[in-house]
Amino acid sequence: MIRKVYNGFFKSINAISITLVITMICVVAYMVVMRYVFSNSPRWGDEVALLCMVWIAFFSATTAMKEDLHIRIKLWDLVLPPKVMKVLEVIVHIIVCVVLLVLIKYSISLVELTGKNVLPGSRLPMKLMYIVEPITGVFMLIAAIGRIGEIIGSK
Amino acid sequence: MRLLEASSAIMILVGTFLFLIAVGVHISISVMAASFLTAYFIGIPLETMAQALVKGINVYSLMAVPFFIIAGEIMMRGGITEKLVELSQSLVGWIRGSLAQVNIVASLFFGSIQGSSAADTASVGAMMVPAMEKDGYDRDFSTSVTMASSVEGMLIPPSHNMVLFAMAAGNVSIARLFMGGIVPGIILAVVLGIYCYIVSIKRNYPKGDKFCPRRAGNAFLKALPGLGTVLIVVVGVIGGVFTATEAAAVAVIYSLIIGIFVYKQIKFKDIPEILSSALKTISIILILTGASAMFSWLVAYLHIPQLISEWMLSITDNKYIILLMINLLLIICGMFMDMAALILILTPILLPVTIGLGMDPVQFCTIMILNLGMGLITPPVGNTLFIGTAISGRSIGQLSRAMVPFYIMMAIAILIITYVPAVSLFLPNLFMP
């Protein structure tokens, strides 16, 4: 049951990333058309596209954490016995959790510092840019804990 | 006191980073951890680091990277690989050891679609290695050719790794970088081609059919819609019509149209799956870019490039030896780490050093990509090498032994590109002085 919710949750995160990618492509393509055909590109365009990319980066990083896709050097698999390897993997993911907790703590206070500032072109609140950090920080934390569960559960 | 503090900060930054990646922590997380610790040590508010993480991604020209990756993914699904192989076959099939040469030339074309060495090895290799085996080539040899030639693709524009370099370097024109990669990419192809020719004569590998202009023309026409991406980028970016980001977005739409309506290999319902697969690469690169922005903020704050320059100059003041040292450093780093990560992390450190030696950033970019590209096919860690083992069924040890002559040929190409600046600078200086 928990596994189902867990997998479904990350599937929906992946769906969000895909939607954001499509949005980003459409916005930039729209900007190109407006700029070259009508020589009148809206000021919000670049900001919205960039906002999409920042969100894509963090959301897809969450899925990548769950699937263990982030680049890492695996030197020890070949040398260490599987049991020791398992312990090492757990330690690695505990380190990941600690780093993510630091990230979450300070990105929350970063969001607070942003206050009522807005992005110049689109007038969107600047908070939108930074709030993705603590949100996906928590998601990545869940993914990292899920990895620990998988490692311990694996034979 | 101030100096002491700075040097301990550098030790914390580099030490934590190296320790964590050696343990096996994800590179992006290791960079974050090292940056947070160092910032904490020198009393910089950690919010600055959290902000650098987002700001590093919130860069207009970086958008070209996901777009190029998506366009490449679409083209590959669209069945472009077979057309490029057929085109190469019609062009160089008459040479002795034809399939080896075809493999090398196909990678050159493939690089204009998709700037990833691993993707090249996976798709060109999946076609060429069985075909070469059928023609009597040794499997280690054919896999080695595939892997070595896949590095060409990263020098041929559009190359998302060059966009990453431009980002990490700050003020470098992407158009100049794109121009600068073309000749070095071809030089690598020629160097590899010469070696394969010699081997083919020795082992009496077969020739293909005679050169036929009509066949070449037909193959070219079939591949042309797919090669249109490179036209958009080359004409658009280098001609100054588009920014790289715009050209890349246009390339995405264009490749979709070609894949759906011209090659008819993609359906609308495949799009989410294609994007999902492209996102696997994109996720890794974008978050690394953000993390390394934290790192390079600290690198600049702690004046690390100056220290490295001084240290190198204290060993020797011979420019050529320093360049050799930089090459060696890049190859060694490349043996252990992925290209995108190293470009993002090492560029802010090494580029100022090489600029101090009077080198053009464009040349440094090609040197870096070639060195790190070689790192992708060397043990112990190399993405392309891993894919090579997967498609050939040989072990890493067997393949890396078979690769030794190719390593030597690539080293020759690296030396040419390092010591003959004109190789990388001729085209950019000609078209955009």
mmCIF file with all atom_site columns, N, CA and C in Angstrom, chain B residues 268-315:
data_model
loop_
_atom_site.group_PDB
_atom_site.id
_atom_site.type_symbol
_atom_site.label_atom_id
_atom_site.label_alt_id
_atom_site.label_comp_id
_atom_site.label_asym_id
_atom_site.label_entity_id
_atom_site.label_seq_id
_atom_site.pdbx_PDB_ins_code
_atom_site.Cartn_x
_atom_site.Cartn_y
_atom_site.Cartn_z
_atom_site.occupancy
_atom_site.B_iso_or_equiv
_atom_site.pdbx_formal_charge
_atom_site.auth_seq_id
_atom_site.auth_comp_id
_atom_site.auth_asym_id
_atom_site.auth_atom_id
_atom_site.pdbx_PDB_model_num
ATOM 1   N N  . PHE B 1 268 ? 1.986  11.269 -31.834 1.00 0.00 ? 268 PHE B N  1
ATOM 2   C CA . PHE B 1 268 ? 1.778  12.276 -30.801 1.00 0.00 ? 268 PHE B CA 1
ATOM 3   C C  . PHE B 1 268 ? 1.786  11.661 -29.410 1.00 0.00 ? 268 PHE B C  1
ATOM 4   N N  . LYS B 1 269 ? 1.258  10.430 -29.323 1.00 0.00 ? 269 LYS B N  1
ATOM 5   C CA . LYS B 1 269 ? 1.158  9.850  -27.983 1.00 0.00 ? 269 LYS B CA 1
ATOM 6   C C  . LYS B 1 269 ? 2.521  9.397  -27.434 1.00 0.00 ? 269 LYS B C  1
ATOM 7   N N  . ASP B 1 270 ? 3.556  9.386  -28.309 1.00 0.00 ? 270 ASP B N  1
ATOM 8   C CA . ASP B 1 270 ? 4.895  9.034  -27.823 1.00 0.00 ? 270 ASP B CA 1
ATOM 9   C C  . ASP B 1 270 ? 5.581  10.203 -27.119 1.00 0.00 ? 270 ASP B C  1
ATOM 10  N N  . ILE B 1 271 ? 5.048  11.409 -27.320 1.00 0.00 ? 271 ILE B N  1
ATOM 11  C CA . ILE B 1 271 ? 5.780  12.588 -26.851 1.00 0.00 ? 271 ILE B CA 1
ATOM 12  C C  . ILE B 1 271 ? 6.067  12.567 -25.339 1.00 0.00 ? 271 ILE B C  1
ATOM 13  N N  . PRO B 1 272 ? 5.069  12.284 -24.483 1.00 0.00 ? 272 PRO B N  1
ATOM 14  C CA . PRO B 1 272 ? 5.393  12.271 -23.049 1.00 0.00 ? 272 PRO B CA 1
ATOM 15  C C  . PRO B 1 272 ? 6.514  11.297 -22.713 1.00 0.00 ? 272 PRO B C  1
ATOM 16  N N  . GLU B 1 273 ? 6.516  10.142 -23.371 1.00 0.00 ? 273 GLU B N  1
ATOM 17  C CA . GLU B 1 273 ? 7.541  9.150  -23.073 1.00 0.00 ? 273 GLU B CA 1
ATOM 18  C C  . GLU B 1 273 ? 8.924  9.632  -23.519 1.00 0.00 ? 273 GLU B C  1
ATOM 19  N N  . ILE B 1 274 ? 8.969  10.278 -24.694 1.00 0.00 ? 274 ILE B N  1
ATOM 20  C CA . ILE B 1 274 ? 10.239 10.828 -25.170 1.00 0.00 ? 274 ILE B CA 1
ATOM 21  C C  . ILE B 1 274 ? 10.754 11.882 -24.189 1.00 0.00 ? 274 ILE B C  1
ATOM 22  N N  . LEU B 1 275 ? 9.849  12.767 -23.755 1.00 0.00 ? 275 LEU B N  1
ATOM 23  C CA . LEU B 1 275 ? 10.257 13.816 -22.823 1.00 0.00 ? 275 LEU B CA 1
ATOM 24  C C  . LEU B 1 275 ? 10.712 13.204 -21.506 1.00 0.00 ? 275 LEU B C  1
ATOM 25  N N  . SER B 1 276 ? 10.002 12.177 -21.073 1.00 0.00 ? 276 SER B N  1
ATOM 26  C CA . SER B 1 276 ? 10.357 11.539 -19.815 1.00 0.00 ? 276 SER B CA 1
ATOM 27  C C  . SER B 1 276 ? 11.766 10.966 -19.895 1.00 0.00 ? 276 SER B C  1
ATOM 28  N N  . SER B 1 277 ? 12.090 10.390 -21.057 1.00 0.00 ? 277 SER B N  1
ATOM 29  C CA . SER B 1 277 ? 13.415 9.818  -21.212 1.00 0.00 ? 277 SER B CA 1
ATOM 30  C C  . SER B 1 277 ? 14.479 10.909 -21.300 1.00 0.00 ? 277 SER B C  1
ATOM 31  N N  . ALA B 1 278 ? 14.152 12.021 -21.990 1.00 0.00 ? 278 ALA B N  1
ATOM 32  C CA . ALA B 1 278 ? 15.102 13.140 -22.054 1.00 0.00 ? 278 ALA B CA 1
ATOM 33  C C  . ALA B 1 278 ? 15.300 13.747 -20.670 1.00 0.00 ? 278 ALA B C  1
ATOM 34  N N  . LEU B 1 279 ? 14.228 13.752 -19.872 1.00 0.00 ? 279 LEU B N  1
ATOM 35  C CA . LEU B 1 279 ? 14.316 14.352 -18.531 1.00 0.00 ? 279 LEU B CA 1
ATOM 36  C C  . LEU B 1 279 ? 15.330 13.640 -17.652 1.00 0.00 ? 279 LEU B C  1
ATOM 37  N N  . LYS B 1 280 ? 15.559 12.352 -17.931 1.00 0.00 ? 280 LYS B N  1
ATOM 38  C CA . LYS B 1 280 ? 16.534 11.626 -17.114 1.00 0.00 ? 280 LYS B CA 1
ATOM 39  C C  . LYS B 1 280 ? 17.898 12.279 -17.217 1.00 0.00 ? 280 LYS B C  1
ATOM 40  N N  . THR B 1 281 ? 18.275 12.671 -18.440 1.00 0.00 ? 281 THR B N  1
ATOM 41  C CA . THR B 1 281 ? 19.555 13.363 -18.610 1.00 0.00 ? 281 THR B CA 1
ATOM 42  C C  . THR B 1 281 ? 19.471 14.785 -18.094 1.00 0.00 ? 281 THR B C  1
ATOM 43  N N  . ILE B 1 282 ? 18.359 15.450 -18.441 1.00 0.00 ? 282 ILE B N  1
ATOM 44  C CA . ILE B 1 282 ? 18.223 16.867 -18.096 1.00 0.00 ? 282 ILE B CA 1
ATOM 45  C C  . ILE B 1 282 ? 18.275 17.078 -16.586 1.00 0.00 ? 282 ILE B C  1
ATOM 46  N N  . SER B 1 283 ? 17.590 16.198 -15.843 1.00 0.00 ? 283 SER B N  1
ATOM 47  C CA . SER B 1 283 ? 17.528 16.378 -14.393 1.00 0.00 ? 283 SER B CA 1
ATOM 48  C C  . SER B 1 283 ? 18.922 16.400 -13.801 1.00 0.00 ? 283 SER B C  1
ATOM 49  N N  . ILE B 1 284 ? 19.751 15.462 -14.267 1.00 0.00 ? 284 ILE B N  1
ATOM 50  C CA . ILE B 1 284 ? 21.091 15.342 -13.714 1.00 0.00 ? 284 ILE B CA 1
ATOM 51  C C  . ILE B 1 284 ? 21.896 16.605 -13.996 1.00 0.00 ? 284 ILE B C  1
ATOM 52  N N  . ILE B 1 285 ? 21.787 17.090 -15.246 1.00 0.00 ? 285 ILE B N  1
ATOM 53  C CA . ILE B 1 285 ? 22.625 18.218 -15.646 1.00 0.00 ? 285 ILE B CA 1
ATOM 54  C C  . ILE B 1 285 ? 22.170 19.518 -14.979 1.00 0.00 ? 285 ILE B C  1
ATOM 55  N N  . LEU B 1 286 ? 20.860 19.754 -14.945 1.00 0.00 ? 286 LEU B N  1
ATOM 56  C CA . LEU B 1 286 ? 20.390 21.030 -14.401 1.00 0.00 ? 286 LEU B CA 1
ATOM 57  C C  . LEU B 1 286 ? 20.727 21.173 -12.922 1.00 0.00 ? 286 LEU B C  1
ATOM 58  N N  . ILE B 1 287 ? 20.491 20.124 -12.152 1.00 0.00 ? 287 ILE B N  1
ATOM 59  C CA . ILE B 1 287 ? 20.730 20.273 -10.713 1.00 0.00 ? 287 ILE B CA 1
ATOM 60  C C  . ILE B 1 287 ? 22.227 20.402 -10.441 1.00 0.00 ? 287 ILE B C  1
ATOM 61  N N  . LEU B 1 288 ? 23.040 19.729 -11.284 1.00 0.00 ? 288 LEU B N  1
ATOM 62  C CA . LEU B 1 288 ? 24.489 19.882 -11.164 1.00 0.00 ? 288 LEU B CA 1
ATOM 63  C C  . LEU B 1 288 ? 24.918 21.302 -11.481 1.00 0.00 ? 288 LEU B C  1
ATOM 64  N N  . THR B 1 289 ? 24.269 21.894 -12.483 1.00 0.00 ? 289 THR B N  1
ATOM 65  C CA . THR B 1 289 ? 24.601 23.264 -12.847 1.00 0.00 ? 289 THR B CA 1
ATOM 66  C C  . THR B 1 289 ? 24.336 24.196 -11.677 1.00 0.00 ? 289 THR B C  1
ATOM 67  N N  . GLY B 1 290 ? 23.179 23.991 -11.026 1.00 0.00 ? 290 GLY B N  1
ATOM 68  C CA . GLY B 1 290 ? 22.859 24.819 -9.868  1.00 0.00 ? 290 GLY B CA 1
ATOM 69  C C  . GLY B 1 290 ? 23.876 24.614 -8.759  1.00 0.00 ? 290 GLY B C  1
ATOM 70  N N  . ALA B 1 291 ? 24.166 23.350 -8.458  1.00 0.00 ? 291 ALA B N  1
ATOM 71  C CA . ALA B 1 291 ? 25.088 23.058 -7.365  1.00 0.00 ? 291 ALA B CA 1
ATOM 72  C C  . ALA B 1 291 ? 26.469 23.634 -7.650  1.00 0.00 ? 291 ALA B C  1
ATOM 73  N N  . SER B 1 292 ? 26.896 23.531 -8.924  1.00 0.00 ? 292 SER B N  1
ATOM 74  C CA . SER B 1 292 ? 28.247 24.023 -9.183  1.00 0.00 ? 292 SER B CA 1
ATOM 75  C C  . SER B 1 292 ? 28.287 25.546 -9.205  1.00 0.00 ? 292 SER B C  1
ATOM 76  N N  . ALA B 1 293 ? 27.108 26.185 -9.295  1.00 0.00 ? 293 ALA B N  1
ATOM 77  C CA . ALA B 1 293 ? 27.097 27.646 -9.144  1.00 0.00 ? 293 ALA B CA 1
ATOM 78  C C  . ALA B 1 293 ? 27.459 28.020 -7.713  1.00 0.00 ? 293 ALA B C  1
ATOM 79  N N  . MET B 1 294 ? 27.030 27.190 -6.751  1.00 0.00 ? 294 MET B N  1
ATOM 80  C CA . MET B 1 294 ? 27.439 27.422 -5.361  1.00 0.00 ? 294 MET B CA 1
ATOM 81  C C  . MET B 1 294 ? 28.953 27.310 -5.259  1.00 0.00 ? 294 MET B C  1
ATOM 82  N N  . PHE B 1 295 ? 29.442 26.237 -5.867  1.00 0.00 ? 295 PHE B N  1
ATOM 83  C CA . PHE B 1 295 ? 30.863 25.928 -5.825  1.00 0.00 ? 295 PHE B CA 1
ATOM 84  C C  . PHE B 1 295 ? 31.672 27.062 -6.460  1.00 0.00 ? 295 PHE B C  1
ATOM 85  N N  . SER B 1 296 ? 31.240 27.508 -7.645  1.00 0.00 ? 296 SER B N  1
ATOM 86  C CA . SER B 1 296 ? 32.072 28.493 -8.338  1.00 0.00 ? 296 SER B CA 1
ATOM 87  C C  . SER B 1 296 ? 31.973 29.863 -7.657  1.00 0.00 ? 296 SER B C  1
ATOM 88  N N  . TRP B 1 297 ? 30.868 30.106 -6.952  1.00 0.00 ? 297 TRP B N  1
ATOM 89  C CA . TRP B 1 297 ? 30.776 31.326 -6.142  1.00 0.00 ? 297 TRP B CA 1
ATOM 90  C C  . TRP B 1 297 ? 31.911 31.328 -5.125  1.00 0.00 ? 297 TRP B C  1
ATOM 91  N N  . LEU B 1 298 ? 32.096 30.183 -4.460  1.00 0.00 ? 298 LEU B N  1
ATOM 92  C CA . LEU B 1 298 ? 33.143 30.083 -3.442  1.00 0.00 ? 298 LEU B CA 1
ATOM 93  C C  . LEU B 1 298 ? 34.531 30.085 -4.074  1.00 0.00 ? 298 LEU B C  1
ATOM 94  N N  . VAL B 1 299 ? 34.648 29.435 -5.226  1.00 0.00 ? 299 VAL B N  1
ATOM 95  C CA . VAL B 1 299 ? 35.937 29.398 -5.922  1.00 0.00 ? 299 VAL B CA 1
ATOM 96  C C  . VAL B 1 299 ? 36.401 30.821 -6.231  1.00 0.00 ? 299 VAL B C  1
ATOM 97  N N  . ALA B 1 300 ? 35.473 31.650 -6.694  1.00 0.00 ? 300 ALA B N  1
ATOM 98  C CA . ALA B 1 300 ? 35.827 33.035 -7.005  1.00 0.00 ? 300 ALA B CA 1
ATOM 99  C C  . ALA B 1 300 ? 36.117 33.801 -5.718  1.00 0.00 ? 300 ALA B C  1
ATOM 100 N N  . TYR B 1 301 ? 35.281 33.572 -4.697  1.00 0.00 ? 301 TYR B N  1
ATOM 101 C CA . TYR B 1 301 ? 35.432 34.296 -3.427  1.00 0.00 ? 301 TYR B CA 1
ATOM 102 C C  . TYR B 1 301 ? 36.776 33.992 -2.783  1.00 0.00 ? 301 TYR B C  1
ATOM 103 N N  . LEU B 1 302 ? 37.219 32.763 -2.920  1.00 0.00 ? 302 LEU B N  1
ATOM 104 C CA . LEU B 1 302 ? 38.471 32.349 -2.274  1.00 0.00 ? 302 LEU B CA 1
ATOM 105 C C  . LEU B 1 302 ? 39.680 32.522 -3.197  1.00 0.00 ? 302 LEU B C  1
ATOM 106 N N  . HIS B 1 303 ? 39.480 33.086 -4.373  1.00 0.00 ? 303 HIS B N  1
ATOM 107 C CA . HIS B 1 303 ? 40.576 33.325 -5.336  1.00 0.00 ? 303 HIS B CA 1
ATOM 108 C C  . HIS B 1 303 ? 41.353 32.062 -5.658  1.00 0.00 ? 303 HIS B C  1
ATOM 109 N N  . ILE B 1 304 ? 40.639 30.958 -5.811  1.00 0.00 ? 304 ILE B N  1
ATOM 110 C CA . ILE B 1 304 ? 41.335 29.689 -6.073  1.00 0.00 ? 304 ILE B CA 1
ATOM 111 C C  . ILE B 1 304 ? 42.102 29.693 -7.406  1.00 0.00 ? 304 ILE B C  1
ATOM 112 N N  . PRO B 1 305 ? 41.555 30.266 -8.499  1.00 0.00 ? 305 PRO B N  1
ATOM 113 C CA . PRO B 1 305 ? 42.328 30.247 -9.759  1.00 0.00 ? 305 PRO B CA 1
ATOM 114 C C  . PRO B 1 305 ? 43.698 30.898 -9.620  1.00 0.00 ? 305 PRO B C  1
ATOM 115 N N  . GLN B 1 306 ? 43.751 32.035 -8.890  1.00 0.00 ? 306 GLN B N  1
ATOM 116 C CA . GLN B 1 306 ? 45.040 32.698 -8.709  1.00 0.00 ? 306 GLN B CA 1
ATOM 117 C C  . GLN B 1 306 ? 46.030 31.766 -8.010  1.00 0.00 ? 306 GLN B C  1
ATOM 118 N N  . LEU B 1 307 ? 45.535 31.074 -6.982  1.00 0.00 ? 307 LEU B N  1
ATOM 119 C CA . LEU B 1 307 ? 46.415 30.174 -6.241  1.00 0.00 ? 307 LEU B CA 1
ATOM 120 C C  . LEU B 1 307 ? 46.942 29.059 -7.139  1.00 0.00 ? 307 LEU B C  1
ATOM 121 N N  . ILE B 1 308 ? 46.043 28.501 -7.979  1.00 0.00 ? 308 ILE B N  1
ATOM 122 C CA . ILE B 1 308 ? 46.469 27.419 -8.873  1.00 0.00 ? 308 ILE B CA 1
ATOM 123 C C  . ILE B 1 308 ? 47.517 27.949 -9.855  1.00 0.00 ? 308 ILE B C  1
ATOM 124 N N  . SER B 1 309 ? 47.251 29.139 -10.417 1.00 0.00 ? 309 SER B N  1
ATOM 125 C CA . SER B 1 309 ? 48.222 29.715 -11.353 1.00 0.00 ? 309 SER B CA 1
ATOM 126 C C  . SER B 1 309 ? 49.570 29.865 -10.689 1.00 0.00 ? 309 SER B C  1
ATOM 127 N N  . GLU B 1 310 ? 49.558 30.446 -9.488  1.00 0.00 ? 310 GLU B N  1
ATOM 128 C CA . GLU B 1 310 ? 50.824 30.675 -8.798  1.00 0.00 ? 310 GLU B CA 1
ATOM 129 C C  . GLU B 1 310 ? 51.546 29.363 -8.544  1.00 0.00 ? 310 GLU B C  1
ATOM 130 N N  . TRP B 1 311 ? 50.747 28.354 -8.151  1.00 0.00 ? 311 TRP B N  1
ATOM 131 C CA . TRP B 1 311 ? 51.346 27.060 -7.852  1.00 0.00 ? 311 TRP B CA 1
ATOM 132 C C  . TRP B 1 311 ? 51.959 26.444 -9.114  1.00 0.00 ? 311 TRP B C  1
ATOM 133 N N  . MET B 1 312 ? 51.209 26.539 -10.233 1.00 0.00 ? 312 MET B N  1
ATOM 134 C CA . MET B 1 312 ? 51.736 25.964 -11.467 1.00 0.00 ? 312 MET B CA 1
ATOM 135 C C  . MET B 1 312 ? 52.970 26.720 -11.921 1.00 0.00 ? 312 MET B C  1
ATOM 136 N N  . LEU B 1 313 ? 52.921 28.051 -11.787 1.00 0.00 ? 313 LEU B N  1
ATOM 137 C CA . LEU B 1 313 ? 54.069 28.848 -12.220 1.00 0.00 ? 313 LEU B CA 1
ATOM 138 C C  . LEU B 1 313 ? 55.271 28.612 -11.313 1.00 0.00 ? 313 LEU B C  1
ATOM 139 N N  . SER B 1 314 ? 55.003 28.183 -10.073 1.00 0.00 ? 314 SER B N  1
ATOM 140 C CA . SER B 1 314 ? 56.147 27.926 -9.195  1.00 0.00 ? 314 SER B CA 1
ATOM 141 C C  . SER B 1 314 ? 56.861 26.634 -9.601  1.00 0.00 ? 314 SER B C  1
ATOM 142 N N  . ILE B 1 315 ? 56.145 25.743 -10.274 1.00 0.00 ? 315 ILE B N  1
ATOM 143 C CA . ILE B 1 315 ? 56.789 24.512 -10.744 1.00 0.00 ? 315 ILE B CA 1
ATOM 144 C C  . ILE B 1 315 ? 57.585 24.794 -12.014 1.00 0.00 ? 315 ILE B C  1
#
